[in-house]
């Protein structure tokens, strides 16, 4: 279904990425203002997420991250299709869909929002083998055991780190649910890797890049999407291999 959407007038477009919004016009003429981060609201309307972020703002991150992951696999001669992927911050399933196009065998989604799961099964049936609504900052033993039974050998997380979404602690927990030698493929806004970053991601990821816990295969700076003003937003796509369990101390920001 196509929606009638509009970005705000020029004078209201200078807000930060976390304050960005658009208007949705309803058939009865009502105009609704929706923040980019109101995922619960956006997922309620089939096709709205795709229309604003993918069609209008030209997001291409699921395919960029999947292609890099595929390239890394090719370079070591491993079978891409046999992977068992944990897709954290799966939303309505665009990353799962990108992986499925490459024939990935098993994909399990995780999101914090129940409507994300509903939207993924409604809009992309058959992509996820399982989908959990969980807060990874606070997983109990039972949930950890359940995830470990999948023997995941890949973690993906796309357009979901930082900005009040997935914090370092949850990303760290997910990474430690991946088997040794498993793959980590994700994207992150370039500002989150700058030395002035306050979210903790910069320190955590920089430490991992330089550590024995990761074998880095790709770090690519690319255009994630356009901002409301039409300016490219640059992100890093990172593909690494987890070499051993990552200690909790690495998540601590002094
Ligand atoms: C921008 S969407 C990205 C969805 C999908 N990965 C994609 O590429 O289209 C971000 C998703 O992260 C989810 N999210 C936010 N905080 C989260 C958390 N702490 N744990 C898991 N998912 C979270 C949101 O509910 C939302 O579905």
JSON list of C-alpha atoms in Angstrom, two decimals, residues 31-130:
[
{"chain": "A", "resi": 31, "resn": "UNK", "atom": "CA", "xyz": [-2.28, 15.00, 9.10]},
{"chain": "A", "resi": 32, "resn": "UNK", "atom": "CA", "xyz": [-0.23, 13.00, 11.59]},
{"chain": "A", "resi": 33, "resn": "UNK", "atom": "CA", "xyz": [3.29, 13.94, 12.66]},
{"chain": "A", "resi": 34, "resn": "UNK", "atom": "CA", "xyz": [5.49, 10.88, 13.19]},
{"chain": "A", "resi": 35, "resn": "UNK", "atom": "CA", "xyz": [9.06, 10.87, 14.53]},
{"chain": "A", "resi": 36, "resn": "UNK", "atom": "CA", "xyz": [11.55, 8.69, 12.66]},
{"chain": "A", "resi": 37, "resn": "UNK", "atom": "CA", "xyz": [12.12, 6.77, 15.89]},
{"chain": "A", "resi": 38, "resn": "UNK", "atom": "CA", "xyz": [8.48, 6.00, 16.55]},
{"chain": "A", "resi": 39, "resn": "UNK", "atom": "CA", "xyz": [8.91, 2.50, 15.16]},
{"chain": "A", "resi": 40, "resn": "UNK", "atom": "CA", "xyz": [5.86, 1.20, 17.00]},
{"chain": "A", "resi": 41, "resn": "UNK", "atom": "CA", "xyz": [3.70, 3.68, 15.09]},
{"chain": "A", "resi": 42, "resn": "UNK", "atom": "CA", "xyz": [5.50, 3.25, 11.76]},
{"chain": "A", "resi": 43, "resn": "UNK", "atom": "CA", "xyz": [5.29, -0.57, 11.75]},
{"chain": "A", "resi": 44, "resn": "UNK", "atom": "CA", "xyz": [1.53, -0.40, 12.33]},
{"chain": "A", "resi": 45, "resn": "UNK", "atom": "CA", "xyz": [1.03, 0.80, 8.74]},
{"chain": "A", "resi": 46, "resn": "UNK", "atom": "CA", "xyz": [2.26, -1.78, 6.22]},
{"chain": "A", "resi": 47, "resn": "UNK", "atom": "CA", "xyz": [4.82, -0.31, 3.80]},
{"chain": "A", "resi": 48, "resn": "UNK", "atom": "CA", "xyz": [5.26, 2.97, 5.68]},
{"chain": "A", "resi": 49, "resn": "UNK", "atom": "CA", "xyz": [8.76, 2.15, 7.00]},
{"chain": "A", "resi": 50, "resn": "UNK", "atom": "CA", "xyz": [9.94, 1.13, 3.52]},
{"chain": "A", "resi": 51, "resn": "UNK", "atom": "CA", "xyz": [8.37, 4.19, 1.91]},
{"chain": "A", "resi": 52, "resn": "UNK", "atom": "CA", "xyz": [10.00, 6.77, 4.19]},
{"chain": "A", "resi": 53, "resn": "UNK", "atom": "CA", "xyz": [13.43, 5.23, 4.75]},
{"chain": "A", "resi": 54, "resn": "UNK", "atom": "CA", "xyz": [14.02, 3.17, 1.63]},
{"chain": "A", "resi": 55, "resn": "UNK", "atom": "CA", "xyz": [12.12, 4.94, -1.16]},
{"chain": "A", "resi": 56, "resn": "UNK", "atom": "CA", "xyz": [12.26, 8.57, -0.05]},
{"chain": "A", "resi": 57, "resn": "UNK", "atom": "CA", "xyz": [15.53, 8.62, 1.92]},
{"chain": "A", "resi": 58, "resn": "UNK", "atom": "CA", "xyz": [17.25, 5.91, -0.16]},
{"chain": "A", "resi": 59, "resn": "UNK", "atom": "CA", "xyz": [18.52, 3.71, 2.66]},
{"chain": "A", "resi": 60, "resn": "UNK", "atom": "CA", "xyz": [20.55, 0.81, 1.33]},
{"chain": "A", "resi": 61, "resn": "UNK", "atom": "CA", "xyz": [22.19, -0.57, 4.44]},
{"chain": "A", "resi": 62, "resn": "UNK", "atom": "CA", "xyz": [20.77, -4.13, 4.50]},
{"chain": "A", "resi": 63, "resn": "UNK", "atom": "CA", "xyz": [22.18, -4.83, 1.04]},
{"chain": "A", "resi": 64, "resn": "UNK", "atom": "CA", "xyz": [25.52, -3.06, 1.75]},
{"chain": "A", "resi": 65, "resn": "UNK", "atom": "CA", "xyz": [26.08, -5.05, 4.97]},
{"chain": "A", "resi": 66, "resn": "UNK", "atom": "CA", "xyz": [24.93, -8.34, 3.39]},
{"chain": "A", "resi": 67, "resn": "UNK", "atom": "CA", "xyz": [27.19, -7.90, 0.35]},
{"chain": "A", "resi": 68, "resn": "UNK", "atom": "CA", "xyz": [30.23, -7.22, 2.56]},
{"chain": "A", "resi": 69, "resn": "UNK", "atom": "CA", "xyz": [29.44, -10.25, 4.68]},
{"chain": "A", "resi": 70, "resn": "UNK", "atom": "CA", "xyz": [29.09, -12.33, 1.53]},
{"chain": "A", "resi": 71, "resn": "UNK", "atom": "CA", "xyz": [32.41, -11.01, 0.19]},
{"chain": "A", "resi": 72, "resn": "UNK", "atom": "CA", "xyz": [34.15, -11.91, 3.45]},
{"chain": "A", "resi": 73, "resn": "UNK", "atom": "CA", "xyz": [32.74, -15.43, 3.23]},
{"chain": "A", "resi": 74, "resn": "UNK", "atom": "CA", "xyz": [33.89, -15.79, -0.37]},
{"chain": "A", "resi": 75, "resn": "UNK", "atom": "CA", "xyz": [37.39, -14.71, 0.58]},
{"chain": "A", "resi": 76, "resn": "UNK", "atom": "CA", "xyz": [37.71, -17.56, 3.10]},
{"chain": "A", "resi": 77, "resn": "UNK", "atom": "CA", "xyz": [35.82, -20.09, 0.97]},
{"chain": "A", "resi": 78, "resn": "UNK", "atom": "CA", "xyz": [33.02, -20.79, 3.48]},
{"chain": "A", "resi": 79, "resn": "UNK", "atom": "CA", "xyz": [29.42, -21.63, 2.67]},
{"chain": "A", "resi": 80, "resn": "UNK", "atom": "CA", "xyz": [27.19, -18.58, 3.13]},
{"chain": "A", "resi": 81, "resn": "UNK", "atom": "CA", "xyz": [23.96, -20.52, 2.89]},
{"chain": "A", "resi": 82, "resn": "UNK", "atom": "CA", "xyz": [24.74, -22.71, 5.90]},
{"chain": "A", "resi": 83, "resn": "UNK", "atom": "CA", "xyz": [24.96, -19.77, 8.29]},
{"chain": "A", "resi": 84, "resn": "UNK", "atom": "CA", "xyz": [22.72, -19.52, 11.34]},
{"chain": "A", "resi": 85, "resn": "UNK", "atom": "CA", "xyz": [22.12, -15.83, 11.87]},
{"chain": "A", "resi": 86, "resn": "UNK", "atom": "CA", "xyz": [20.90, -13.86, 14.86]},
{"chain": "A", "resi": 87, "resn": "UNK", "atom": "CA", "xyz": [19.47, -10.59, 13.50]},
{"chain": "A", "resi": 88, "resn": "UNK", "atom": "CA", "xyz": [19.36, -8.10, 16.39]},
{"chain": "A", "resi": 89, "resn": "UNK", "atom": "CA", "xyz": [17.01, -5.10, 15.98]},
{"chain": "A", "resi": 90, "resn": "UNK", "atom": "CA", "xyz": [15.34, -7.01, 13.16]},
{"chain": "A", "resi": 91, "resn": "UNK", "atom": "CA", "xyz": [12.38, -4.64, 12.84]},
{"chain": "A", "resi": 92, "resn": "UNK", "atom": "CA", "xyz": [9.99, -5.63, 10.07]},
{"chain": "A", "resi": 93, "resn": "UNK", "atom": "CA", "xyz": [12.57, -7.83, 8.42]},
{"chain": "A", "resi": 94, "resn": "UNK", "atom": "CA", "xyz": [14.52, -5.94, 5.77]},
{"chain": "A", "resi": 95, "resn": "UNK", "atom": "CA", "xyz": [17.88, -7.33, 6.86]},
{"chain": "A", "resi": 96, "resn": "UNK", "atom": "CA", "xyz": [16.42, -10.83, 7.09]},
{"chain": "A", "resi": 97, "resn": "UNK", "atom": "CA", "xyz": [15.08, -10.42, 3.58]},
{"chain": "A", "resi": 98, "resn": "UNK", "atom": "CA", "xyz": [18.49, -9.29, 2.27]},
{"chain": "A", "resi": 99, "resn": "UNK", "atom": "CA", "xyz": [20.15, -12.36, 3.85]},
{"chain": "A", "resi": 100, "resn": "UNK", "atom": "CA", "xyz": [17.48, -14.68, 2.49]},
{"chain": "A", "resi": 101, "resn": "UNK", "atom": "CA", "xyz": [18.15, -13.41, -1.05]},
{"chain": "A", "resi": 102, "resn": "UNK", "atom": "CA", "xyz": [21.63, -14.88, -0.65]},
{"chain": "A", "resi": 103, "resn": "UNK", "atom": "CA", "xyz": [20.14, -18.18, 0.50]},
{"chain": "A", "resi": 104, "resn": "UNK", "atom": "CA", "xyz": [20.98, -18.05, 4.22]},
{"chain": "A", "resi": 105, "resn": "UNK", "atom": "CA", "xyz": [19.53, -21.16, 5.86]},
{"chain": "A", "resi": 106, "resn": "UNK", "atom": "CA", "xyz": [18.51, -20.05, 9.34]},
{"chain": "A", "resi": 107, "resn": "UNK", "atom": "CA", "xyz": [17.61, -16.56, 10.54]},
{"chain": "A", "resi": 108, "resn": "UNK", "atom": "CA", "xyz": [16.30, -15.69, 13.98]},
{"chain": "A", "resi": 109, "resn": "UNK", "atom": "CA", "xyz": [15.09, -12.15, 14.61]},
{"chain": "A", "resi": 110, "resn": "UNK", "atom": "CA", "xyz": [15.19, -10.23, 17.88]},
{"chain": "A", "resi": 111, "resn": "UNK", "atom": "CA", "xyz": [13.63, -6.87, 18.62]},
{"chain": "A", "resi": 112, "resn": "UNK", "atom": "CA", "xyz": [12.48, -5.04, 21.71]},
{"chain": "A", "resi": 113, "resn": "UNK", "atom": "CA", "xyz": [9.14, -4.01, 20.17]},
{"chain": "A", "resi": 114, "resn": "UNK", "atom": "CA", "xyz": [6.34, -6.61, 19.88]},
{"chain": "A", "resi": 115, "resn": "UNK", "atom": "CA", "xyz": [4.89, -4.78, 16.85]},
{"chain": "A", "resi": 116, "resn": "UNK", "atom": "CA", "xyz": [8.20, -5.36, 15.00]},
{"chain": "A", "resi": 117, "resn": "UNK", "atom": "CA", "xyz": [7.64, -9.12, 15.16]},
{"chain": "A", "resi": 118, "resn": "UNK", "atom": "CA", "xyz": [4.03, -8.74, 14.05]},
{"chain": "A", "resi": 119, "resn": "UNK", "atom": "CA", "xyz": [5.11, -6.54, 11.14]},
{"chain": "A", "resi": 120, "resn": "UNK", "atom": "CA", "xyz": [7.90, -8.95, 10.10]},
{"chain": "A", "resi": 121, "resn": "UNK", "atom": "CA", "xyz": [5.49, -11.92, 9.95]},
{"chain": "A", "resi": 122, "resn": "UNK", "atom": "CA", "xyz": [2.78, -9.80, 8.33]},
{"chain": "A", "resi": 123, "resn": "UNK", "atom": "CA", "xyz": [5.00, -8.16, 5.66]},
{"chain": "A", "resi": 124, "resn": "UNK", "atom": "CA", "xyz": [7.72, -10.79, 5.14]},
{"chain": "A", "resi": 125, "resn": "UNK", "atom": "CA", "xyz": [6.35, -14.21, 6.02]},
{"chain": "A", "resi": 126, "resn": "UNK", "atom": "CA", "xyz": [8.84, -17.05, 5.68]},
{"chain": "A", "resi": 127, "resn": "UNK", "atom": "CA", "xyz": [11.97, -14.95, 6.34]},
{"chain": "A", "resi": 128, "resn": "UNK", "atom": "CA", "xyz": [12.51, -15.68, 10.04]},
{"chain": "A", "resi": 129, "resn": "UNK", "atom": "CA", "xyz": [12.63, -19.19, 11.50]},
{"chain": "A", "resi": 130, "resn": "UNK", "atom": "CA", "xyz": [11.94, -17.67, 14.87]}
]
